[in-house]
Short mmCIF file of C-alpha atoms and ligand atoms in Angstrom, two decimals:
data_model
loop_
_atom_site.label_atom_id
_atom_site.label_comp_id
_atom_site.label_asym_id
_atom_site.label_seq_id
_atom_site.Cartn_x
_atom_site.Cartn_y
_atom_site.Cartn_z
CA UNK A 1 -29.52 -66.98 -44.27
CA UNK A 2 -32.21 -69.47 -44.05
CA UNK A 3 -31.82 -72.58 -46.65
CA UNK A 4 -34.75 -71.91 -49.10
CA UNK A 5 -33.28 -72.02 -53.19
CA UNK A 6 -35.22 -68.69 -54.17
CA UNK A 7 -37.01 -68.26 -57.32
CA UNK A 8 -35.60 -65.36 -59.58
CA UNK A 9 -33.33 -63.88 -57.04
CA UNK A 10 -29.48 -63.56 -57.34
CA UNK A 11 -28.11 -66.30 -54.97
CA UNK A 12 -25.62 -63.34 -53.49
CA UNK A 13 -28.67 -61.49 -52.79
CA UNK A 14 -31.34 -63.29 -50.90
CA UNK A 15 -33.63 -62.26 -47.98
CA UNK A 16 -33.95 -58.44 -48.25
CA UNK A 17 -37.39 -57.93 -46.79
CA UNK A 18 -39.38 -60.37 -45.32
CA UNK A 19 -43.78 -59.70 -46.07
CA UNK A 20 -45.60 -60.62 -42.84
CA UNK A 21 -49.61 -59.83 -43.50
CA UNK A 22 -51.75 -58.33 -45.78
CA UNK A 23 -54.75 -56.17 -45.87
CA UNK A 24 -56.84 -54.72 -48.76
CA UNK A 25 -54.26 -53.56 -51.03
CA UNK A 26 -51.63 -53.28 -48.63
CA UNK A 27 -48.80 -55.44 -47.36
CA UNK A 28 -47.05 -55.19 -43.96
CA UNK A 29 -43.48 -56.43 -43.45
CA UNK A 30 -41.81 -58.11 -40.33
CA UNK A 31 -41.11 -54.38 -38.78
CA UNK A 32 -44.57 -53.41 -39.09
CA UNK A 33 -44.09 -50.99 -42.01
CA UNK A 34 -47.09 -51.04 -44.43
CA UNK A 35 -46.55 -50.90 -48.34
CA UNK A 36 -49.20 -50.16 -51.14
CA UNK A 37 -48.68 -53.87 -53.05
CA UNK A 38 -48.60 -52.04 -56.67
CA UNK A 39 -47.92 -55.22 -58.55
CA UNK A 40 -50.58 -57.43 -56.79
CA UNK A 41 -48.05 -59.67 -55.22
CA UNK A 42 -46.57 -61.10 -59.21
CA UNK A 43 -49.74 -59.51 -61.10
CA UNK A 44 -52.01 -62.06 -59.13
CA UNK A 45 -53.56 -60.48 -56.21
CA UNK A 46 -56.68 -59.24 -57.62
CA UNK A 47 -58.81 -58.89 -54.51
CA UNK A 48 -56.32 -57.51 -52.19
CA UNK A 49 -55.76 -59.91 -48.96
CA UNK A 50 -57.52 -60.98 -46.39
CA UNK A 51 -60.48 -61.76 -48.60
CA UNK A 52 -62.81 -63.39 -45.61
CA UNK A 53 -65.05 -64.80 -48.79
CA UNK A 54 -62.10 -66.89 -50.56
CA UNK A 55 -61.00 -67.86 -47.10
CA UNK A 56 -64.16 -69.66 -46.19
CA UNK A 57 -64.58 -71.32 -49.43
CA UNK A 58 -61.25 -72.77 -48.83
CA UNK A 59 -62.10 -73.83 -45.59
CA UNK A 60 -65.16 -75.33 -46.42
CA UNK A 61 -63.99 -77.41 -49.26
CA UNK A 62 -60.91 -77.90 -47.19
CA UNK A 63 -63.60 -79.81 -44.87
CA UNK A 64 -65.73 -81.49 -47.27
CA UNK A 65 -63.17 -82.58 -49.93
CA UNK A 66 -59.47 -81.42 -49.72
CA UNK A 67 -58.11 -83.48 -51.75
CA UNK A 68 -59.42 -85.51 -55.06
CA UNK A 69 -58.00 -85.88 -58.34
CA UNK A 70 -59.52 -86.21 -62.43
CA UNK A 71 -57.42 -88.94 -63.35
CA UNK A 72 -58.49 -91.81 -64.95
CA UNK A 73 -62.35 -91.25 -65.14
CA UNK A 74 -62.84 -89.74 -61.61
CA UNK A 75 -64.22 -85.77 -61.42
CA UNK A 76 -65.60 -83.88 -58.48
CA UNK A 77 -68.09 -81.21 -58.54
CA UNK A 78 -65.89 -78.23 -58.11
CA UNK A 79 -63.44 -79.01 -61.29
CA UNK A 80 -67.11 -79.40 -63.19
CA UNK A 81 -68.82 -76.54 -62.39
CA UNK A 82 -64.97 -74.24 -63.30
CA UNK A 83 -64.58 -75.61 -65.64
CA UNK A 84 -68.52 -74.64 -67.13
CA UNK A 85 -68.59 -71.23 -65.65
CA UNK A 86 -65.11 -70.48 -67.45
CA UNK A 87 -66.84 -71.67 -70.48
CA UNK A 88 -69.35 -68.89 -69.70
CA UNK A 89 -67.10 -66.42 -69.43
CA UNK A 90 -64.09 -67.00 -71.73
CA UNK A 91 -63.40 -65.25 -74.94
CA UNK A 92 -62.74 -69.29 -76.62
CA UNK A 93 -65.73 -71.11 -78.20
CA UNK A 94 -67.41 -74.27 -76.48
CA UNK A 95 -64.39 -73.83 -73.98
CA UNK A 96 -62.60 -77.03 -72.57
CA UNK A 97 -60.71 -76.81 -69.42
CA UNK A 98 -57.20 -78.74 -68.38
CA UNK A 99 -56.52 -77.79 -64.90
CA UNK A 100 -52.95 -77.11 -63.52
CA UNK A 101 -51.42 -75.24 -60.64
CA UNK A 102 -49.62 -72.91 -62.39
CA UNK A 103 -48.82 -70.34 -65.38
CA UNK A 104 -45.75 -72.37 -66.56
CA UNK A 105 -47.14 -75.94 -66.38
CA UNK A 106 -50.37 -74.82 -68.08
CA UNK A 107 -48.37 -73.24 -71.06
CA UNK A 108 -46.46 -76.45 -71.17
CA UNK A 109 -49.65 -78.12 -71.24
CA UNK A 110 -51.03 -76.33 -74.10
CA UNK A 111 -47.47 -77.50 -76.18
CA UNK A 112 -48.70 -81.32 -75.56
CA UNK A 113 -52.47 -80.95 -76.73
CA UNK A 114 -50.73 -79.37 -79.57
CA UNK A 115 -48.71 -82.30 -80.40
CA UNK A 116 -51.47 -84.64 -79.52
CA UNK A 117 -54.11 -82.33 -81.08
CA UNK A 118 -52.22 -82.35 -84.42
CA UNK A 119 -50.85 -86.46 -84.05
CA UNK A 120 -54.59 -87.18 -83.25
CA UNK A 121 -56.16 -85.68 -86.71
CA UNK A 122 -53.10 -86.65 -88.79
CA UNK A 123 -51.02 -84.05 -89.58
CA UNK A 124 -48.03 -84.51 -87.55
CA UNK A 125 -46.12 -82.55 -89.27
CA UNK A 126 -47.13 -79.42 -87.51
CA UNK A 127 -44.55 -79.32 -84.84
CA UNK A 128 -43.93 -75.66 -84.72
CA UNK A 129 -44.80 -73.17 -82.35
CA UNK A 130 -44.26 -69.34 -82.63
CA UNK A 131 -43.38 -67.28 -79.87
CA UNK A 132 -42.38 -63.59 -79.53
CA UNK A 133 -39.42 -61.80 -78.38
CA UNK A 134 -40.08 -60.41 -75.22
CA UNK A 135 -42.20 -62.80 -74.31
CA UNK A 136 -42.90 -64.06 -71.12
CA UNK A 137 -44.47 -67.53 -70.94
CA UNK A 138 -43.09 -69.16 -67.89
CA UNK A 139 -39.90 -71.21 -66.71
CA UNK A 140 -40.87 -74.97 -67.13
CA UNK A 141 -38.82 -76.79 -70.17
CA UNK A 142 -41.25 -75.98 -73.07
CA UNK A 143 -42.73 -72.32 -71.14
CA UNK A 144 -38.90 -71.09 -71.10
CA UNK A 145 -38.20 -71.99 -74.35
CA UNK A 146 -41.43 -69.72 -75.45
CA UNK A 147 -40.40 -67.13 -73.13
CA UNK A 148 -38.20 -64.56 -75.53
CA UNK A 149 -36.34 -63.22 -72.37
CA UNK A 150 -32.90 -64.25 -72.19
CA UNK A 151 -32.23 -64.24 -68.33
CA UNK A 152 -34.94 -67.52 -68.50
CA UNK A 153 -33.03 -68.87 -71.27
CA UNK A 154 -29.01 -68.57 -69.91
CA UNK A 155 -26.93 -71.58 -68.97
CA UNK A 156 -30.25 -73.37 -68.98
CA UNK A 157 -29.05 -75.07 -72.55
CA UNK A 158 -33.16 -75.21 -73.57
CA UNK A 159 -34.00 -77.52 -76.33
CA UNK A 160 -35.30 -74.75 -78.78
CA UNK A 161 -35.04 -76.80 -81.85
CA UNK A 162 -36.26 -80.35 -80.30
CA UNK A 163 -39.08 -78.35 -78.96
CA UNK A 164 -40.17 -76.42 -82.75
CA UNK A 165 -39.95 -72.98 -81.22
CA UNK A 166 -39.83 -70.35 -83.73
CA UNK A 167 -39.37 -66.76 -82.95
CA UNK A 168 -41.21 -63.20 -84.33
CA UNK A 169 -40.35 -60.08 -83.60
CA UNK A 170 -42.50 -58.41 -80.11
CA UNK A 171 -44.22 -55.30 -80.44
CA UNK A 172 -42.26 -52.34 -78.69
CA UNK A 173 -43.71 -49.34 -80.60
CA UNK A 174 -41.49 -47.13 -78.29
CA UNK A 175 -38.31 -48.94 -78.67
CA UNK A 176 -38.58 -50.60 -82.23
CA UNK A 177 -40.32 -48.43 -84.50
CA UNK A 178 -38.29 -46.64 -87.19
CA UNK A 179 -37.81 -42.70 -86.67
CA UNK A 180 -41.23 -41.51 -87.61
CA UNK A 181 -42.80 -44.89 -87.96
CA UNK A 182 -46.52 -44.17 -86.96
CA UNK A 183 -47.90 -47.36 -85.08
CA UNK A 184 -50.07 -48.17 -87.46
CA UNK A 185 -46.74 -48.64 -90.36
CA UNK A 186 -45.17 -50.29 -87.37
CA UNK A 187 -48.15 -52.54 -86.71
CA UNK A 188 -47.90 -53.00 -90.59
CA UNK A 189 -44.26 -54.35 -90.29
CA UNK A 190 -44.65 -56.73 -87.84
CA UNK A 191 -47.27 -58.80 -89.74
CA UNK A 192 -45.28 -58.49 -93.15
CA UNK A 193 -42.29 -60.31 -91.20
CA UNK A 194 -44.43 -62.54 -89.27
CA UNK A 195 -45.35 -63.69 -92.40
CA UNK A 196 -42.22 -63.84 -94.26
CA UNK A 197 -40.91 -66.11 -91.16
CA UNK A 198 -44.18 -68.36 -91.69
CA UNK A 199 -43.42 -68.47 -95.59
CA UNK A 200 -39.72 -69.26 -94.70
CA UNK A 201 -40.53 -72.13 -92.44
CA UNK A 202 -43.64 -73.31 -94.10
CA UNK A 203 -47.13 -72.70 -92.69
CA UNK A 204 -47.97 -76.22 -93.10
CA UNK A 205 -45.11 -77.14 -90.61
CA UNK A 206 -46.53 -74.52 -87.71
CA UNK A 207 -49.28 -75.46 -85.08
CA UNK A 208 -49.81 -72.11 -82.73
CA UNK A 209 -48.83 -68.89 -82.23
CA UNK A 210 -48.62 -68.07 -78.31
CA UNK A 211 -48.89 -64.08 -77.16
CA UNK A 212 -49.77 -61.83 -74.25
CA UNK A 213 -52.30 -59.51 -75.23
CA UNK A 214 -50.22 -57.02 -73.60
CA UNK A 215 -46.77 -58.28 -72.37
CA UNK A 216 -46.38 -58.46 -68.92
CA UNK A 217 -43.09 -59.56 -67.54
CA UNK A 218 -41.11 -58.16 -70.58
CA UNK A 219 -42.51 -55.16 -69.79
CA UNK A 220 -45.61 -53.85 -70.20
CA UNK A 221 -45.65 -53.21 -73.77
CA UNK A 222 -49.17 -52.73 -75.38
CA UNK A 223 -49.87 -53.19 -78.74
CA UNK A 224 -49.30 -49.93 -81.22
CA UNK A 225 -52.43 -49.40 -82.89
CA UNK A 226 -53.58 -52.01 -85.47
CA UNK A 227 -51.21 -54.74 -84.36
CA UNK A 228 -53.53 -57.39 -82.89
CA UNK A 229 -56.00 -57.02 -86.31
CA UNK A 230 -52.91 -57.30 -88.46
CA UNK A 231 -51.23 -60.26 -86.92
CA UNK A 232 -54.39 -62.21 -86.85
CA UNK A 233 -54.87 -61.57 -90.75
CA UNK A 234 -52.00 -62.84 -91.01
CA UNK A 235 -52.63 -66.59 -88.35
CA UNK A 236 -55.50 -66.78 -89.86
CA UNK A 237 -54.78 -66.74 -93.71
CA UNK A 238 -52.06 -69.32 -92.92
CA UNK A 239 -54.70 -71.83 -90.94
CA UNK A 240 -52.16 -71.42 -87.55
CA UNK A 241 -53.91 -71.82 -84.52
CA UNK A 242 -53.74 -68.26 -81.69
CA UNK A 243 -53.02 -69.27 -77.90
CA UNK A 244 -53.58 -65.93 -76.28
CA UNK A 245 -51.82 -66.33 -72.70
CA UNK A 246 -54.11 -64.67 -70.55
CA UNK A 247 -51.93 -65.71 -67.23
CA UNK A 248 -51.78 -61.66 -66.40
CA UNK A 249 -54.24 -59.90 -68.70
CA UNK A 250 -57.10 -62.23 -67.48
CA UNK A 251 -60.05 -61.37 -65.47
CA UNK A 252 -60.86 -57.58 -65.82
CA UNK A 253 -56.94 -56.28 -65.70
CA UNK A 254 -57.08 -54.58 -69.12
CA UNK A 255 -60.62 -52.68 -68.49
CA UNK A 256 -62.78 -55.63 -70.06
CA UNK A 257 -62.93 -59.51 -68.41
CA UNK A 258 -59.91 -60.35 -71.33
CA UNK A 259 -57.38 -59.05 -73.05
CA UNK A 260 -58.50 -60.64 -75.88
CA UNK A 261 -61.92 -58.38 -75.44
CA UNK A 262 -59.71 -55.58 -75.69
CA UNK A 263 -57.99 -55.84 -78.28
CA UNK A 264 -60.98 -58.16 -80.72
CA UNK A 265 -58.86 -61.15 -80.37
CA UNK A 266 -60.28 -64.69 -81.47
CA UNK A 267 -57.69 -67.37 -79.53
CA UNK A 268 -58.45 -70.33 -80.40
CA UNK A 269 -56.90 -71.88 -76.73
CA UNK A 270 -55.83 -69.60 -74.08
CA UNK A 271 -53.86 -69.85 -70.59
CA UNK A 272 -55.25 -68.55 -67.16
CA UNK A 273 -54.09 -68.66 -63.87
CA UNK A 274 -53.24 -65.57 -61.77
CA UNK A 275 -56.50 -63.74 -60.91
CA UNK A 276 -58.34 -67.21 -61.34
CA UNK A 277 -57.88 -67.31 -57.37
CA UNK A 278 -56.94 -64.14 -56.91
CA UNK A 279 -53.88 -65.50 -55.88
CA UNK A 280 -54.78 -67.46 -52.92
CA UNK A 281 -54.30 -71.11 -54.28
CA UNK A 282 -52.27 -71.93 -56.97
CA UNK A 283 -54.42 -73.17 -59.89
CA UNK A 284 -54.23 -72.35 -63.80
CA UNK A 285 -56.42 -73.45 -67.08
CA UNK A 286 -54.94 -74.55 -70.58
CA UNK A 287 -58.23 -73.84 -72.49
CA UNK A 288 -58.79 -75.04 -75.57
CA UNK A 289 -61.83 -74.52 -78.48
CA UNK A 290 -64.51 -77.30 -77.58
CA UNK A 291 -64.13 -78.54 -81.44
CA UNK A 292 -60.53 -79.05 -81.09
CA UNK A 293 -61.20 -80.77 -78.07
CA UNK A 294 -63.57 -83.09 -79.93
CA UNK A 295 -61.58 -83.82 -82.36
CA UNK A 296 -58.93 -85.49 -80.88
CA UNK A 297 -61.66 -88.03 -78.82
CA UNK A 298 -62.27 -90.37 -81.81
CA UNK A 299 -58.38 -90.72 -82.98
CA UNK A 300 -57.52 -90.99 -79.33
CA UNK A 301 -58.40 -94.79 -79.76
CA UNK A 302 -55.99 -94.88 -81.92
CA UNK A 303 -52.86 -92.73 -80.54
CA UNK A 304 -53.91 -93.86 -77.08
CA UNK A 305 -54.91 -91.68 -73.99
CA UNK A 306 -54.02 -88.41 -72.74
CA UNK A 307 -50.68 -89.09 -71.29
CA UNK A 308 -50.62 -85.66 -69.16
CA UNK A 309 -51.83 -84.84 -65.56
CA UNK A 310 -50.97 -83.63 -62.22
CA UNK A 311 -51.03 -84.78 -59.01
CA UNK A 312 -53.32 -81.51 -58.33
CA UNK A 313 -54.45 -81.16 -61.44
CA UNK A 314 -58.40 -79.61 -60.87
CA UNK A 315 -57.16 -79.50 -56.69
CA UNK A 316 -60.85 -78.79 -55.51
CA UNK A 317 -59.50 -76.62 -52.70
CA UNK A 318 -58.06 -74.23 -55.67
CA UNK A 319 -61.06 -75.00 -57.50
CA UNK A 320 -64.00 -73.75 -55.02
CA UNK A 321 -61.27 -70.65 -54.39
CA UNK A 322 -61.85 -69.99 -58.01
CA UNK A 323 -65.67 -70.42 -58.12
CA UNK A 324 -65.89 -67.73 -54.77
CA UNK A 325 -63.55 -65.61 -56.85
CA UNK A 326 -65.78 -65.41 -60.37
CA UNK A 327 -68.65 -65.09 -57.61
CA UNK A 328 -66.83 -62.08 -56.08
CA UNK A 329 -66.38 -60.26 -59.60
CA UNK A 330 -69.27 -60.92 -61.11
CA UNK A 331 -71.58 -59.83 -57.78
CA UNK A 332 -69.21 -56.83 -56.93
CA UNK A 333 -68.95 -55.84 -60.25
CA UNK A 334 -65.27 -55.75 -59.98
CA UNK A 335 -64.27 -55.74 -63.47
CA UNK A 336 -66.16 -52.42 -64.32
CA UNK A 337 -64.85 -50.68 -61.14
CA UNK A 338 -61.40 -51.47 -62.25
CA UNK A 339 -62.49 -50.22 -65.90
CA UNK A 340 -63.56 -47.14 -63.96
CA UNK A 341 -60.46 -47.29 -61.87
CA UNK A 342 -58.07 -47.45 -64.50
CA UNK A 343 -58.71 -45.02 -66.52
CA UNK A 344 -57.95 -42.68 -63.60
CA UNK A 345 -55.05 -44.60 -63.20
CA UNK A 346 -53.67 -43.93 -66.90
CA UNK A 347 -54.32 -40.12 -66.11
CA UNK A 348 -52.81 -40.05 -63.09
CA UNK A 349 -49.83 -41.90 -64.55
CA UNK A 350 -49.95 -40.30 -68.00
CA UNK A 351 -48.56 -37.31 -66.01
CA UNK A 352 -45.57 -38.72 -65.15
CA UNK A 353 -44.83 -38.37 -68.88
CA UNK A 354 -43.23 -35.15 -68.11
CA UNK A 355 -40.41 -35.99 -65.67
CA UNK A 356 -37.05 -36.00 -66.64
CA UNK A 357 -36.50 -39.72 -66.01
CA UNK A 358 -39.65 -40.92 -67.58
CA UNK A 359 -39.05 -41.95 -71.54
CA UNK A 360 -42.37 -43.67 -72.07
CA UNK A 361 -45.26 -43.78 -70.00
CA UNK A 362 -47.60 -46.56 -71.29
CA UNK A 363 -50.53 -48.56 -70.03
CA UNK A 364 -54.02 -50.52 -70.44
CA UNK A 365 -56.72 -50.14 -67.61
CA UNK A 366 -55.09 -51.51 -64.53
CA UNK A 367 -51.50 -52.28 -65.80
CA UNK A 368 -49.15 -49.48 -66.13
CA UNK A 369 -45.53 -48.30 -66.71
CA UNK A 370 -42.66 -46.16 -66.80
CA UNK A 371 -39.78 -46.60 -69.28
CA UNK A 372 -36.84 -44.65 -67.14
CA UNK A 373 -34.53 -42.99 -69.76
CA UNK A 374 -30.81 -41.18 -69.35
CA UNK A 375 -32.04 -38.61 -71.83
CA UNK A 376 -35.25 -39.15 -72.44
CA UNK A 377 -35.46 -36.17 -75.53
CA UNK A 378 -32.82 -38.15 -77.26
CA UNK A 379 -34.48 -41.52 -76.06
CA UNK A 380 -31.11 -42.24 -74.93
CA UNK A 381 -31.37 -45.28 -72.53
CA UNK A 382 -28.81 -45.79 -69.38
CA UNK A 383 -26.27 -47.98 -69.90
CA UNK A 384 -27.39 -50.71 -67.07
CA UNK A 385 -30.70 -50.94 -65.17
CA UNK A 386 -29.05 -49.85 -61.74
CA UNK A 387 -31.29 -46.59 -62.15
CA UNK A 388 -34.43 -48.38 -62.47
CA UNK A 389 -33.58 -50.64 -59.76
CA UNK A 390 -32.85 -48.15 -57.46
CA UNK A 391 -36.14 -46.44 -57.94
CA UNK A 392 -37.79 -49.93 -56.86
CA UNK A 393 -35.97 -49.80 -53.53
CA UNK A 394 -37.25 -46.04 -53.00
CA UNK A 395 -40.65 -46.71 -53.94
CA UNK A 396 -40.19 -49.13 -51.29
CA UNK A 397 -38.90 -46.18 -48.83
CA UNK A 398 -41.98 -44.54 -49.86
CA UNK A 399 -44.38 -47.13 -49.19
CA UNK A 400 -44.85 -48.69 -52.78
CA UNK A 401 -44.09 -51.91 -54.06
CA UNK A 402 -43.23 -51.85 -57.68
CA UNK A 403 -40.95 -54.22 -59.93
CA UNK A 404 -38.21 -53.19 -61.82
CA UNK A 405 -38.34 -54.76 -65.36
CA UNK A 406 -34.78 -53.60 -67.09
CA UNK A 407 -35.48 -50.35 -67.48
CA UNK A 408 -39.10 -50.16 -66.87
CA UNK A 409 -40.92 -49.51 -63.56
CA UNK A 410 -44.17 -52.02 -63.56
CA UNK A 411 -47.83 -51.47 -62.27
CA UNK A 412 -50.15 -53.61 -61.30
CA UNK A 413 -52.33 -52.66 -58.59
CA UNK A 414 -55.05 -55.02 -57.16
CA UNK A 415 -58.56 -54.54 -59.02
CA UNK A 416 -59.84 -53.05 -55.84
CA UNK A 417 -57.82 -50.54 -55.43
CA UNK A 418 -59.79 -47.06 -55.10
CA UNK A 419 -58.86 -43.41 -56.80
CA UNK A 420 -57.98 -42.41 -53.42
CA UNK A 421 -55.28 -45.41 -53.29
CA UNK A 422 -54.34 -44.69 -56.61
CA UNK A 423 -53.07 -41.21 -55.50
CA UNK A 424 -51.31 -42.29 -52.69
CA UNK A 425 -49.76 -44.23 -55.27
CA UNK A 426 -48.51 -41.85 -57.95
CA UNK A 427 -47.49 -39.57 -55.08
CA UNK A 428 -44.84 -41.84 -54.10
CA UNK A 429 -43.88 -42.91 -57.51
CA UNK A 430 -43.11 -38.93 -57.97
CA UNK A 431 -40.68 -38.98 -54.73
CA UNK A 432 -39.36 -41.99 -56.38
CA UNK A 433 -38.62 -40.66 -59.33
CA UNK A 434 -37.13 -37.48 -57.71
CA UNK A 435 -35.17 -39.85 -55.78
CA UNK A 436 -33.94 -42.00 -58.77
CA UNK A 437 -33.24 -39.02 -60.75
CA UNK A 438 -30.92 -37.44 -57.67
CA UNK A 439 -29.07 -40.60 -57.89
CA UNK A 440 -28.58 -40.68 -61.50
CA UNK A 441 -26.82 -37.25 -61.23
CA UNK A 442 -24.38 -38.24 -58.58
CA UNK A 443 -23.50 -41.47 -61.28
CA UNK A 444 -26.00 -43.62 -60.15
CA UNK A 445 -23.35 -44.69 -56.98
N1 PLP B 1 -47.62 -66.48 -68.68
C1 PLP B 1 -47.60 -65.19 -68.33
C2 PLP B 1 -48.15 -64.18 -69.28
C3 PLP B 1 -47.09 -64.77 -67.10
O1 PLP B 1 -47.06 -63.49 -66.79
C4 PLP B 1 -46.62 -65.76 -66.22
C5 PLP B 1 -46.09 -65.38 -64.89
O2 PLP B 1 -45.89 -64.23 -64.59
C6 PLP B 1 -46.64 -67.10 -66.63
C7 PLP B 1 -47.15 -67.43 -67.86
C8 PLP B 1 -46.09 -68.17 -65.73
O3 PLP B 1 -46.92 -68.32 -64.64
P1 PLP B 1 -46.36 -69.06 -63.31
O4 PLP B 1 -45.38 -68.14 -62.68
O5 PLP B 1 -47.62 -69.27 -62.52
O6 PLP B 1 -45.76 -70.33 -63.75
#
């Protein structure tokens, strides 16, 4: 055992394959074996590796600049020009751009400009945020406490309260709607208790509301039909401000650039990271509404400046990686051939439905899953996830990387991936699933 702490892994249980190179959409490990990389690396690979492109733009700023930072009244070109061409593109209105270097810190991020936002104008008395079940935000302090998944939460003693989190129900059509519950009743429900929790705590107490479009990490759930018009009804009758985290659903995953284009959402600030690089460098943008960003300038003379920034905040390395990447899917039209893409995808996967592991097969352009179920007729769910988890490590002996989410297999191929790749795909999901449901019958042992 080597002496790396790893991220999200059971301590007992570290060091089970070790990923050597990439190519395209595939991965090779230290044997030589080559896998189809079905969740993009962690939903971030966009391009597929070995992009020669994202490599040189690295290298060159590597040579002209590596290293500058925005503190204090210094910029550099390639922070600038992001930080307009995300304006450009992004679903928020006269966009502003705080740069970080990850998912977490720039959710974290957004929960400061929040407190400074709402300080700055003089009403500091909206401290509250509102978070879903479900949820997956990230792992820093104020990120895990939005998170609604409690493996990030355990023995880690969060300061929910200290911190204003309030939680809503998610949106799991599949799992939480009432026996014959259509989604649009169920869409209906949520919104009547998100705003029964707003009346209980007080609207003029909450700041934001912080979603996924469609949640990722929690997995995959899309929203029932209605939902997204419903809940925004009800945000925007109550003057609370919509942080759509975009960290997965960002940059063409969903079938259009944003989530929030799929499903007519107005955010007001949202996160991005990911797919900003592709996943080569680590960068990620809180971005907020230009007007909101304005108003906190004048007061700042009185509450004092921006206390917040990282060491690589706006890292112009990451920075010119994310310029060649917006290059690379606006001139290769990326976003519509994963549109295009997708929708073969959800066919392809769509007949899975009928398996007698699969309980719910659900999906938006390039982001899919299955829901495994004991008895899927009686939507009668396995006890544990050791089902689920086994069908990751076959996929695997199929030459598939997937991610086991409880009980839920998770999709998310790169945006290049081809129709061709996609079938090589779903093949091997279907031996995996044959697999997983051989070792159910024998007591999953
Ligand atoms: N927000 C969402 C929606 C995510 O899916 C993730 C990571 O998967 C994060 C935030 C956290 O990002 P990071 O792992 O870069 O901190």
């Amino acid at each position: 055992m080597s002496s790396v702490i790893y991220p999200s892994t059971n301590p007992a249980a570290t060091e089970q394959w070790l990923s050597q190179r990439g190519e395209g959409v595939y991965v090779f490990d230290d044997k030589g074996k080559r896998y189809l990389e079905a969740l993009s690396g962690l939903w971030c690979n966009a391009l597929g590796y070995g992009n020669q492109e994202l490599i040189e733009a690295a290298r060159e700023q590597m040579q002209t600049l590596a290293y500058s930072h925005l503190f204090g009244g210094r910029s550099h070109a390639p922070a600038m020009r992001l930080a307009e061409e995300l304006a450009a593109v992004v679903p928020v209105r006269s966009a502003k751009s705080f740069f970080g270097t990850s998912g977490s810190d720039a959710n974290d991020t957004h929960w400061k400009l929040l407190r400074y936002y709402f300080n700055a104008i003089g009403q500091p008395q909206r401290r509250k945020l509102i978070a879903r079940e479900g949820a997956y935000h990230g792992v820093t302090v104020a990120a895990a406490a939005m998170t609604g998944l409690p493996i990030n939460h355990q023995h880690f003693d969060l300061p929910m309260e200290a911190l204003g989190i309030v939680r809503a129900p998610g949106m799991h059509y599949y799992r939480e709607a009432m026996p014959g519950e259509s989604e649009l009743d169920f869409s209906s429900r949520r919104a009547s208790e998100l705003e029964t929790l707003i009346d209980r705590e007080g609207a003029e107490t909450i700041a934001a509301f912080i979603a996924e479009p469609v949640n990722g990490a929690g997995g995959v759930i899309v929203p029932p039909r209605g939902y997204w018009e419903k809940i925004q009804a009800v945000l925007r009758r109550h003057g609370i401000l919509f942080i759509a985290d975009e960290v997965i659903t960002g940059f063409g995953r969903t079938g259009t650039a944003f989530g929030c284009a799929t499903y007519d959402i107005e955010p007001d600030m949202m996160t991005a990271a990911k797919a900003l690089t592709s996943g080569y460098l680590p960068l990620s943008a809180s971005i907020v509404r230009g007007d909101l960003y304005e108003a906190m300038v004048e007061p700042a003379a009185n509450v004092g400046a921006f206390g917040h920034g990282y060491t690589y905040s706006g890292h112009p390395v990451s920075c010119a990686v994310a310029l060649a990447t917006l290059r690379i899917y606006r001139r290769d039209r990326v976003f519509e051939h994963a549109a295009k893409v997708g929708r073969y995808f959800q066919r392809r996967l769509g007949r899975l439905s009928d398996h007698p592991l699969v309980g719910d097969v659900r999906g938006v352009g390039l982001l899919g899953a299955l829901e495994l179920m004991e008895d899927p007729a009686r939507k009668k769910p396995f006890a544990d996830n050791t089902v689920s988890q086994f069908m990751q490590q076959s996929a695997m002996r199929h030459g598939v990387i997937v991610r086991s989410l409880g009980p839920t297999i998770a999709l998310c191929p790169p945006l290049i991936i081809t129709e061709a790749q996609v079938d090589e795909l779903v093949v091997a999901l279907e031996a995996a699933l044959d697999d997983s449901l051989e070792f159910a019958r024998r007591g999953a042992r």
